[in-house]
mmCIF file of C-alpha atoms in Angstrom:
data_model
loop_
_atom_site.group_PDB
_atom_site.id
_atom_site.type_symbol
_atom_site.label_atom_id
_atom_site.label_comp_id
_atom_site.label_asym_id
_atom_site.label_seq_id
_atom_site.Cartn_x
_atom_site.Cartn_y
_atom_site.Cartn_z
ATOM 1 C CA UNK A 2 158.551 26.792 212.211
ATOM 2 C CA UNK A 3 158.918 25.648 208.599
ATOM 3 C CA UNK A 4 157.078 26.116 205.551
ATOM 4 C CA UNK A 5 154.042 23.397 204.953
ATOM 5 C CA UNK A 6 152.208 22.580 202.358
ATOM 6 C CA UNK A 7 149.482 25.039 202.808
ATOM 7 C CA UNK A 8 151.740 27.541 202.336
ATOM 8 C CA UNK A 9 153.020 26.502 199.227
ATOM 9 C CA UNK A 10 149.378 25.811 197.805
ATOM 10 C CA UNK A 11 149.133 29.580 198.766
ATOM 11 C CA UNK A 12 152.316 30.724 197.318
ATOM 12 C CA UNK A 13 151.374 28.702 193.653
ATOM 13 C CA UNK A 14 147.530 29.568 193.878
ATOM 14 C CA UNK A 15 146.509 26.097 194.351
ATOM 15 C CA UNK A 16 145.076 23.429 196.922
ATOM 16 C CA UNK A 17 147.002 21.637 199.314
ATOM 17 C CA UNK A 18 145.997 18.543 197.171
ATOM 18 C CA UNK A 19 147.642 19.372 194.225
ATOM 19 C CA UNK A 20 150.742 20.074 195.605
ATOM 20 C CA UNK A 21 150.894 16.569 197.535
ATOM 21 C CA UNK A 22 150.274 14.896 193.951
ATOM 22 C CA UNK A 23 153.129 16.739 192.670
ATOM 23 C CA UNK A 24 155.241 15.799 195.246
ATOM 24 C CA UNK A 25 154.408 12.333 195.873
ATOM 25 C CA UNK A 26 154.289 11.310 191.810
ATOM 26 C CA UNK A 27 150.681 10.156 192.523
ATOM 27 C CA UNK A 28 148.163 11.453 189.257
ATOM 28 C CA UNK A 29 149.537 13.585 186.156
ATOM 29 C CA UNK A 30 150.450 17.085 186.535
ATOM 30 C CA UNK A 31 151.639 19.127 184.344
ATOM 31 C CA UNK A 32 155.284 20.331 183.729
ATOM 32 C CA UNK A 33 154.223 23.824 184.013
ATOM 33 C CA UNK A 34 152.350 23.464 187.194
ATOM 34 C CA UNK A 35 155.425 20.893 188.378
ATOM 35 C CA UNK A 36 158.095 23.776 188.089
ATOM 36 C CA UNK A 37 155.607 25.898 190.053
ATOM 37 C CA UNK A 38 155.278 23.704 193.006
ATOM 38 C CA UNK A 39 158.963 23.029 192.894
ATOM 39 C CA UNK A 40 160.180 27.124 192.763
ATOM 40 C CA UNK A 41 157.697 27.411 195.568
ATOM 41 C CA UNK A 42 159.436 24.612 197.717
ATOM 42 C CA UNK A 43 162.542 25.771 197.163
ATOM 43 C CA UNK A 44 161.957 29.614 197.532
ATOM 44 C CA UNK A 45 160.351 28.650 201.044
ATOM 45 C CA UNK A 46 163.393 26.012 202.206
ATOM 46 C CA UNK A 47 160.302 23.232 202.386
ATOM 47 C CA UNK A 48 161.369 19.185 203.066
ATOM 48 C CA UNK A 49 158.693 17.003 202.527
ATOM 49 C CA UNK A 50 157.962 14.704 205.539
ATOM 50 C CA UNK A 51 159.547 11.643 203.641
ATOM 51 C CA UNK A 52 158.987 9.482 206.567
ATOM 52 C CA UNK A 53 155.605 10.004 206.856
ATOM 53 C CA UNK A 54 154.991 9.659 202.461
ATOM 54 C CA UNK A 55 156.611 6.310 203.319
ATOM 55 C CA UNK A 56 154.474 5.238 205.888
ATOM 56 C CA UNK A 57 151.927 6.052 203.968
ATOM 57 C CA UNK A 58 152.820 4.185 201.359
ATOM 58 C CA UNK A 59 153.085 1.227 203.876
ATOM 59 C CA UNK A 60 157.073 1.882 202.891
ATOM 60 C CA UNK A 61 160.017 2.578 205.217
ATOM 61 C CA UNK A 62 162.381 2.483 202.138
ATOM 62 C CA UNK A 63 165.240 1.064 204.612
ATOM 63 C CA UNK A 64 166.830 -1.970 204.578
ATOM 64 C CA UNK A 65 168.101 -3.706 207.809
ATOM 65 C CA UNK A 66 171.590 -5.456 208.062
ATOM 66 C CA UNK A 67 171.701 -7.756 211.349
ATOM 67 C CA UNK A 68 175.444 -7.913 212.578
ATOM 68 C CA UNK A 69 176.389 -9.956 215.954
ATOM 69 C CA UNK A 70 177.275 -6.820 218.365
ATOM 70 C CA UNK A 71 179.452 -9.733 220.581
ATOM 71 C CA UNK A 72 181.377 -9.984 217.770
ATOM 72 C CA UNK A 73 183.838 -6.757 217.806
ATOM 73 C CA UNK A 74 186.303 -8.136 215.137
ATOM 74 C CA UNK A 75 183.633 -7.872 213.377
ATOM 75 C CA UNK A 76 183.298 -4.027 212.854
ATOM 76 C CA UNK A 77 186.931 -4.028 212.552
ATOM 77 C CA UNK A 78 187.045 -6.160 210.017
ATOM 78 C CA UNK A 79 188.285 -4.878 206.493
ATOM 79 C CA UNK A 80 186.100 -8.168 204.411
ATOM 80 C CA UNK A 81 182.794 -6.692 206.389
ATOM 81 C CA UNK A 82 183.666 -3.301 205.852
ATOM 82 C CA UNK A 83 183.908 -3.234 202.658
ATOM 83 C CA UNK A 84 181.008 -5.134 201.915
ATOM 84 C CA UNK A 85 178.618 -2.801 203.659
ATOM 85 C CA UNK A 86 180.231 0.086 201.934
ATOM 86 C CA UNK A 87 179.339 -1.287 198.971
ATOM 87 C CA UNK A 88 175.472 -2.124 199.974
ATOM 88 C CA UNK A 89 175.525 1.852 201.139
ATOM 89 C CA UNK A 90 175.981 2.559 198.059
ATOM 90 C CA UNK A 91 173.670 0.407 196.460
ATOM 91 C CA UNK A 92 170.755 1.458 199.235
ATOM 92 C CA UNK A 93 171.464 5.072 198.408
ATOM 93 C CA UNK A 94 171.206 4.458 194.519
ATOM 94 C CA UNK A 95 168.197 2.654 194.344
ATOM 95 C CA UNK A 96 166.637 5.409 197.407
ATOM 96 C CA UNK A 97 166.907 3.460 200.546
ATOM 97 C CA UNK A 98 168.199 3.520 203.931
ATOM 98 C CA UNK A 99 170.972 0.991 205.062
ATOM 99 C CA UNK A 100 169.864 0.385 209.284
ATOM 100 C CA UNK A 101 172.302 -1.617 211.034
ATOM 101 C CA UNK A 102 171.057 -3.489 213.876
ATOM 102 C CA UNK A 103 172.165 -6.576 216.159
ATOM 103 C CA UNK A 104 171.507 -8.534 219.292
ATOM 104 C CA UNK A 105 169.430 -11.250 217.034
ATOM 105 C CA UNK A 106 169.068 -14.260 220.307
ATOM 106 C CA UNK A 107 166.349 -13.253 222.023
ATOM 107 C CA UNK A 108 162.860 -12.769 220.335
ATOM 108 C CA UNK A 109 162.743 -8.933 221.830
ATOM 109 C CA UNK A 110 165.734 -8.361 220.020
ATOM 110 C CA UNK A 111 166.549 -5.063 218.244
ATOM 111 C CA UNK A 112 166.431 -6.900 214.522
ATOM 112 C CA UNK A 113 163.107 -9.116 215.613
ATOM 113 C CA UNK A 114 161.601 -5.482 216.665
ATOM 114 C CA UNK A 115 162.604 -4.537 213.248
ATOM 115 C CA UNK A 116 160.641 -7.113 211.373
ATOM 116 C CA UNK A 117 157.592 -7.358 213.519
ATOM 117 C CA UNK A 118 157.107 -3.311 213.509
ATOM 118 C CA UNK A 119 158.071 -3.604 209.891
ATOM 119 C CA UNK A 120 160.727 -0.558 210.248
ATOM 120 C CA UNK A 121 162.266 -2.176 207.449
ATOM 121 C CA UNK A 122 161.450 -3.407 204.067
ATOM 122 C CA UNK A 123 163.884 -5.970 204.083
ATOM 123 C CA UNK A 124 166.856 -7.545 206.046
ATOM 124 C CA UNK A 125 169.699 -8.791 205.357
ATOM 125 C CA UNK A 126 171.828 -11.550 207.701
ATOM 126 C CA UNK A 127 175.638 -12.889 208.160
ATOM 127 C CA UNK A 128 175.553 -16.652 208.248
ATOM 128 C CA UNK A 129 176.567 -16.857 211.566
ATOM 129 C CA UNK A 130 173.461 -14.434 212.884
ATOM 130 C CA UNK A 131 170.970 -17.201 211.691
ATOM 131 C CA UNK A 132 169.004 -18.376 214.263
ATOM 132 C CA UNK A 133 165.032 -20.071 215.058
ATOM 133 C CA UNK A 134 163.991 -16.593 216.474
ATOM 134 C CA UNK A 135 164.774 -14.546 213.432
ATOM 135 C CA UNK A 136 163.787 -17.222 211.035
ATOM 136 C CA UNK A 137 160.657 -17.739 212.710
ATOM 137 C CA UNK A 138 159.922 -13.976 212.817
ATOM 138 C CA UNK A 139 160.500 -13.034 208.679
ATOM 139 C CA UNK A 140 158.954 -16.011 207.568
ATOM 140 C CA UNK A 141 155.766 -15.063 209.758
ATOM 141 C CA UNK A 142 156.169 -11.466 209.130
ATOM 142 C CA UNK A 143 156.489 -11.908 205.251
ATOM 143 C CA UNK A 144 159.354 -9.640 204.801
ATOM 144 C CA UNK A 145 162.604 -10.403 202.095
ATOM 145 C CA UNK A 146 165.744 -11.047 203.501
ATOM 146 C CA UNK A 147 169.280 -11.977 202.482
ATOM 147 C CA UNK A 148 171.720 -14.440 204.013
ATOM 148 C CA UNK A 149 175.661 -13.412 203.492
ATOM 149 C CA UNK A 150 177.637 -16.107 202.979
ATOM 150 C CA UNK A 151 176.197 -19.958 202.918
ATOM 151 C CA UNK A 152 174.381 -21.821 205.351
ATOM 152 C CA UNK A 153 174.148 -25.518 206.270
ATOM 153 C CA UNK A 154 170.135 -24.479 206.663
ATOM 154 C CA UNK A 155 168.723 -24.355 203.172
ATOM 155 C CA UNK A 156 165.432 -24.664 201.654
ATOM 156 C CA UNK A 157 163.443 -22.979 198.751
ATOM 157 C CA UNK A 158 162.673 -20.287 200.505
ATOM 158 C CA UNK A 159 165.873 -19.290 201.692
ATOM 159 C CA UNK A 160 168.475 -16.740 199.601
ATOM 160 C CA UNK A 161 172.093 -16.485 199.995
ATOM 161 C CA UNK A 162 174.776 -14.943 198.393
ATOM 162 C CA UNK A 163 178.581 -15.788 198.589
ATOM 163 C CA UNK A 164 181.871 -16.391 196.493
ATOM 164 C CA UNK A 165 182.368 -20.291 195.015
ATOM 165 C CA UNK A 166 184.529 -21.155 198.048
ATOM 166 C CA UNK A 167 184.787 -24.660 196.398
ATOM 167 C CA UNK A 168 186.560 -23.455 192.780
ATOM 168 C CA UNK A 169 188.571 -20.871 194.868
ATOM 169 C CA UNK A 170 190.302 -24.066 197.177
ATOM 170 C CA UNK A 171 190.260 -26.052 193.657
ATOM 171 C CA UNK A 172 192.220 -23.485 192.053
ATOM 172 C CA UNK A 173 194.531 -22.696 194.797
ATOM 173 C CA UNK A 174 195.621 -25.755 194.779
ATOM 174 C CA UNK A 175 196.114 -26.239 191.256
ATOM 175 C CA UNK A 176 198.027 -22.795 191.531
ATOM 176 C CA UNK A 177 200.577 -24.962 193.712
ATOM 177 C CA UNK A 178 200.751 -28.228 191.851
ATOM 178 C CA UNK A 179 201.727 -26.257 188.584
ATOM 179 C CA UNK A 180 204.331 -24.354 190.323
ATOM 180 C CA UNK A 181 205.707 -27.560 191.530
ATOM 181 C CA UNK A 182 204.680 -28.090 195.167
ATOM 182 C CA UNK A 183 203.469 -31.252 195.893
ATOM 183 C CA UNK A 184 202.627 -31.855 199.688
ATOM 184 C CA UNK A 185 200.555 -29.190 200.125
ATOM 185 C CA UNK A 186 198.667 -27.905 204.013
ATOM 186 C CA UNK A 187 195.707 -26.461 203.923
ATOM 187 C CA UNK A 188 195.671 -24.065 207.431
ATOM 188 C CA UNK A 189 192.082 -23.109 209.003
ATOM 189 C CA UNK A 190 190.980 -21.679 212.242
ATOM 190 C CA UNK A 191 187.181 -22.470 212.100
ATOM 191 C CA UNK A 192 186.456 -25.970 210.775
ATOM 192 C CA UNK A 193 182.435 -25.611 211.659
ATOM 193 C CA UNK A 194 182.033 -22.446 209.184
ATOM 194 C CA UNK A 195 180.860 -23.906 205.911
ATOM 195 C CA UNK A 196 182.975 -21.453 203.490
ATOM 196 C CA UNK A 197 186.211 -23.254 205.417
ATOM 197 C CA UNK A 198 184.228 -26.334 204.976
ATOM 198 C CA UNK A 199 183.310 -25.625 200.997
ATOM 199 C CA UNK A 200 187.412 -24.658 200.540
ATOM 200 C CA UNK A 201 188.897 -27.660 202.035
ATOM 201 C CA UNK A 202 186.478 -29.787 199.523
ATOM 202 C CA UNK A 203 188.073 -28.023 196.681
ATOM 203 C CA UNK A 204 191.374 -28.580 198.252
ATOM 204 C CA UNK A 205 190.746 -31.899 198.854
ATOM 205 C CA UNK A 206 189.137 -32.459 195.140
ATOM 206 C CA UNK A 207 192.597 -30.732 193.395
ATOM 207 C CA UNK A 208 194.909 -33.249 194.978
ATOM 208 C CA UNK A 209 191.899 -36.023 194.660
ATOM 209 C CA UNK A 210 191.979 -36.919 198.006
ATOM 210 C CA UNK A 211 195.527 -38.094 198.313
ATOM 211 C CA UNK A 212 198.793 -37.300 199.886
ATOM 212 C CA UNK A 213 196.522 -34.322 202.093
ATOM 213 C CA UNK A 214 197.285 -32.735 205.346
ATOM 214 C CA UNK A 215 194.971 -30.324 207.511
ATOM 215 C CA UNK A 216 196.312 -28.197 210.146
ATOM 216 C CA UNK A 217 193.597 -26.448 212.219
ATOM 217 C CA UNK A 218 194.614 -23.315 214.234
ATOM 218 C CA UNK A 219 194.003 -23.566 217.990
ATOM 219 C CA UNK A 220 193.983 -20.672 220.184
ATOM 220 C CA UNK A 221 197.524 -20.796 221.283
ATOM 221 C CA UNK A 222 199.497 -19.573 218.749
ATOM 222 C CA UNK A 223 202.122 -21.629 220.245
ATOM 223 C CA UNK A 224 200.340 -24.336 219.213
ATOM 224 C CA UNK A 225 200.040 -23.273 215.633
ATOM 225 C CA UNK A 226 203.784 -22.362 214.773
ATOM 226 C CA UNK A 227 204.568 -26.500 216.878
ATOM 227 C CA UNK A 228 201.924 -27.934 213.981
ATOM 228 C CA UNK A 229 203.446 -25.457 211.089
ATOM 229 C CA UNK A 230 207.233 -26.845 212.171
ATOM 230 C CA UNK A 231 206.415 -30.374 212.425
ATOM 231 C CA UNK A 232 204.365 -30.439 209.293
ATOM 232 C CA UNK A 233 207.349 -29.057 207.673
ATOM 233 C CA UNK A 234 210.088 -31.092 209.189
ATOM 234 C CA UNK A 235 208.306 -34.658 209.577
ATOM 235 C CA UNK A 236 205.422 -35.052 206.913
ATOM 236 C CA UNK A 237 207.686 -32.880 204.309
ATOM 237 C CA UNK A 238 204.634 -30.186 203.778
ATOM 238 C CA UNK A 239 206.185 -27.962 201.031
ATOM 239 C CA UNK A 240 203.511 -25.486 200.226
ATOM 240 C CA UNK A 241 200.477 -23.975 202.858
ATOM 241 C CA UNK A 242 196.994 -23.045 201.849
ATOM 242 C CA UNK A 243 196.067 -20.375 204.414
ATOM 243 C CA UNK A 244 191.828 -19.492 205.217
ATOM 244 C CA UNK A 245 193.227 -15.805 205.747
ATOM 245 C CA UNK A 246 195.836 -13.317 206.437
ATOM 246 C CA UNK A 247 195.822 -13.450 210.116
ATOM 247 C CA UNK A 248 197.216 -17.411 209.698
ATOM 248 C CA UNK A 249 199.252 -16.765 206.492
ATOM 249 C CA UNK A 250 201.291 -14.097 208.673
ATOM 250 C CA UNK A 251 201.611 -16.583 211.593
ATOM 251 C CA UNK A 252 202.632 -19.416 209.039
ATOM 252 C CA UNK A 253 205.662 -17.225 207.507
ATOM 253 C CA UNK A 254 206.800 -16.439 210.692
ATOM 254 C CA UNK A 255 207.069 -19.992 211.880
ATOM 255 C CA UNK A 256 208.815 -20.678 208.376
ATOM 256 C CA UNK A 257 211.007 -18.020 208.796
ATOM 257 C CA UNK A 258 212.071 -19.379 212.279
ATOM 258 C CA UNK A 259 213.205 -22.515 210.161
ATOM 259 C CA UNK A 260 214.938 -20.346 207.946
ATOM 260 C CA UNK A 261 212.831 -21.320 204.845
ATOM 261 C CA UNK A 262 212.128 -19.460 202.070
ATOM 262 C CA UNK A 263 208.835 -18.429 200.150
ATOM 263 C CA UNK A 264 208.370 -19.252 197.660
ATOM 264 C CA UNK A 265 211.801 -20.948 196.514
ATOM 265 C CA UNK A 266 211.306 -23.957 198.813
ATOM 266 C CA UNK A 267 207.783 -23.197 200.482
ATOM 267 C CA UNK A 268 204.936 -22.163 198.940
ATOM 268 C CA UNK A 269 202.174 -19.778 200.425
ATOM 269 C CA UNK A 270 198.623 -18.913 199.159
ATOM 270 C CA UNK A 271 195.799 -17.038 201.400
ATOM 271 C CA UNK A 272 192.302 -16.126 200.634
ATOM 272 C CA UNK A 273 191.504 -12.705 200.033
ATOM 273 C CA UNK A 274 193.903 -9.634 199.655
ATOM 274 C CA UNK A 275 192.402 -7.660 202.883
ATOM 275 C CA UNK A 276 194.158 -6.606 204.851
ATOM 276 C CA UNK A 277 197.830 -7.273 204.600
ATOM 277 C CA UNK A 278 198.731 -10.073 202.476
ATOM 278 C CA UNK A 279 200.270 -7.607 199.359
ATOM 279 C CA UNK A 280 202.617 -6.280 202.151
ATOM 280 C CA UNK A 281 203.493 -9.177 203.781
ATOM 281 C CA UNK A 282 207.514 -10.164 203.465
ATOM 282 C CA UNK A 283 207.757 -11.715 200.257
ATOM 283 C CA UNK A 284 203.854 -9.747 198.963
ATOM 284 C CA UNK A 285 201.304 -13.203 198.822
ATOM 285 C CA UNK A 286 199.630 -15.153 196.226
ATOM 286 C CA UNK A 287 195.728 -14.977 196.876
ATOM 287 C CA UNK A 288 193.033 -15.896 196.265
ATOM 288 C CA UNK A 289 190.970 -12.561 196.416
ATOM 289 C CA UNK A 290 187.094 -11.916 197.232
ATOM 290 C CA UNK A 291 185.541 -8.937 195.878
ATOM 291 C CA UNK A 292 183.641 -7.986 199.147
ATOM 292 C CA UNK A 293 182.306 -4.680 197.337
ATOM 293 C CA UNK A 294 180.731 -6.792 194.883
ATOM 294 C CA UNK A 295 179.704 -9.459 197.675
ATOM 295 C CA UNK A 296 177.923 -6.441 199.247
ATOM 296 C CA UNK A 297 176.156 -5.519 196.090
ATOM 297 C CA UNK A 298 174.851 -8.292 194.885
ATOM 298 C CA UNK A 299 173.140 -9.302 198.645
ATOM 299 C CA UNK A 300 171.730 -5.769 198.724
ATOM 300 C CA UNK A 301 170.439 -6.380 195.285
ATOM 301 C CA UNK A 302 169.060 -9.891 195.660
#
């Protein structure tokens, strides 16, 4: 059994109350009598209870991040990855907990249990994990949360955190025009998902509405590398703006099937660096996200 705090009261020579003051910060103690406690603590191998000082502090110092468990890419995915890394970090610097949870449809749900027990002292969402249940549940339960990445839901209430998507399609595109493309594709695979939504209005703002061309990625890659060819052959597309790396890849190899080559005669530009795009044959122009410091700032919002 280990050492409690009687027996460090005994050990220093005073009450059990004293020594839970020094511990827990809660009235003025002296340096002297500090120094005491703490010898005693650590001559005995004592751990304060820390989740019961937090619960009685009406504190569980941890902070919840909802991720869709249906979603598998998800937790393989080098852009989440890194962003929780970096709220990890941030958690463990300002003394929290980071509690990943998911399953958020039902209103029994793993991150709903979260909120109503209040196990956590705040939550934070993906975009896509927004739904009435949760909503309902932190704005009833009075508890902070984060959204990652924008929503088409917004009111004053509501706090989100995510790159300009707009400026980065604006200056992509300006990228393009001043290195002399002029019929330029912008590539997506999810039209619905308002960051591809906020990048094709830059796109579409940098060439003022005019002379542009969206190619959206179905399923069948077949089907991708027919629009890619055809965009190139028939509507004289000389330059692709790609959502990711997974379609910039699939776009140079359906150039390279034409036997074109980037960038003397076709331009390519991707967002973000992760994963592949600087090894990618020719290395990519991109437009890169700092997803450590996307974590950071919605851990510290």
């Amino acid at each position: 059994m280990g050492a409690t705090l009687n027996d460090i009261a005994k050990k220093v020579g005073v009450s059990q109350s004293t020594v839970s003051r020094v511990i827990n910060g809660t009235a003025p103690i002296s340096d002297e009598m500090k120094n005491k406690v703490y010898k005693a603590m650590k001559e005995l191998n004592y751990h304060p209870n820390s989740l019961a000082r937090n619960l009685a502090k009406g504190k569980s110092l941890t902070i919840g991040l909802v991720v869709d468990a249906d979603n598998e890419n998800a937790f393989a995915n080098t852009f989440f990855t890194r962003s929780v890394y970096a709220m990890e970090k941030v958690a463990q610097r300002n003394g929290y907990s980071l509690l990943i949870t998911n399953d958020v449809e039902e209103k029994s749900s793993p991150a709903c249990e979260l909120i109503f027990g209040h196990r956590v002292d705040g939550l934070i969402l993906t975009a896509s994990d927004l739904n009435q249940n949760i909503l309902s549940a932190l704005r009833n339960e009075n508890i902070p949360w984060v959204v990652m990445g924008e929503t088409s839901e917004k009111n004053g209430t509501m706090n989100w955190v995510d790159m300009d998507n707009l400026q980065g399609g604006v200056k992509a595109v300006e990228h393009l025009l001043k290195c002399g493309y002029r019929k330029i594709a912008y590539v997506a695979d999810d039209l619905e998902a308002m960051f591809t939504k906020r990048r094709i209005q830059g796109y579409e703002k940098a060439l003022e509405g005019k002379n542009t061309c969206i190619i959206f990625k179905e399923k069948n890659e077949e089907e991708l590398e027919r629009k890619i060819i055809e965009s190139t052959e028939h509507k004289h597309v000389d330059a692709f703006l790609c959502s990711n790396n997974i379609i910039a890849f699939q776009v140079l190899q359906a150039l390279k099937k034409l036997g074109k080559q980037v960038p003397t005669e076709i331009g390519v530009v991707t967002f973000d660096n992760y994963p592949f795009a600087e090894y990618m044959d020719p290395p990519l122009t991109v437009v890169d996200i700092d997803t450590y410091k996307l974590g950071s700032r919605g851990f510290d919002k």
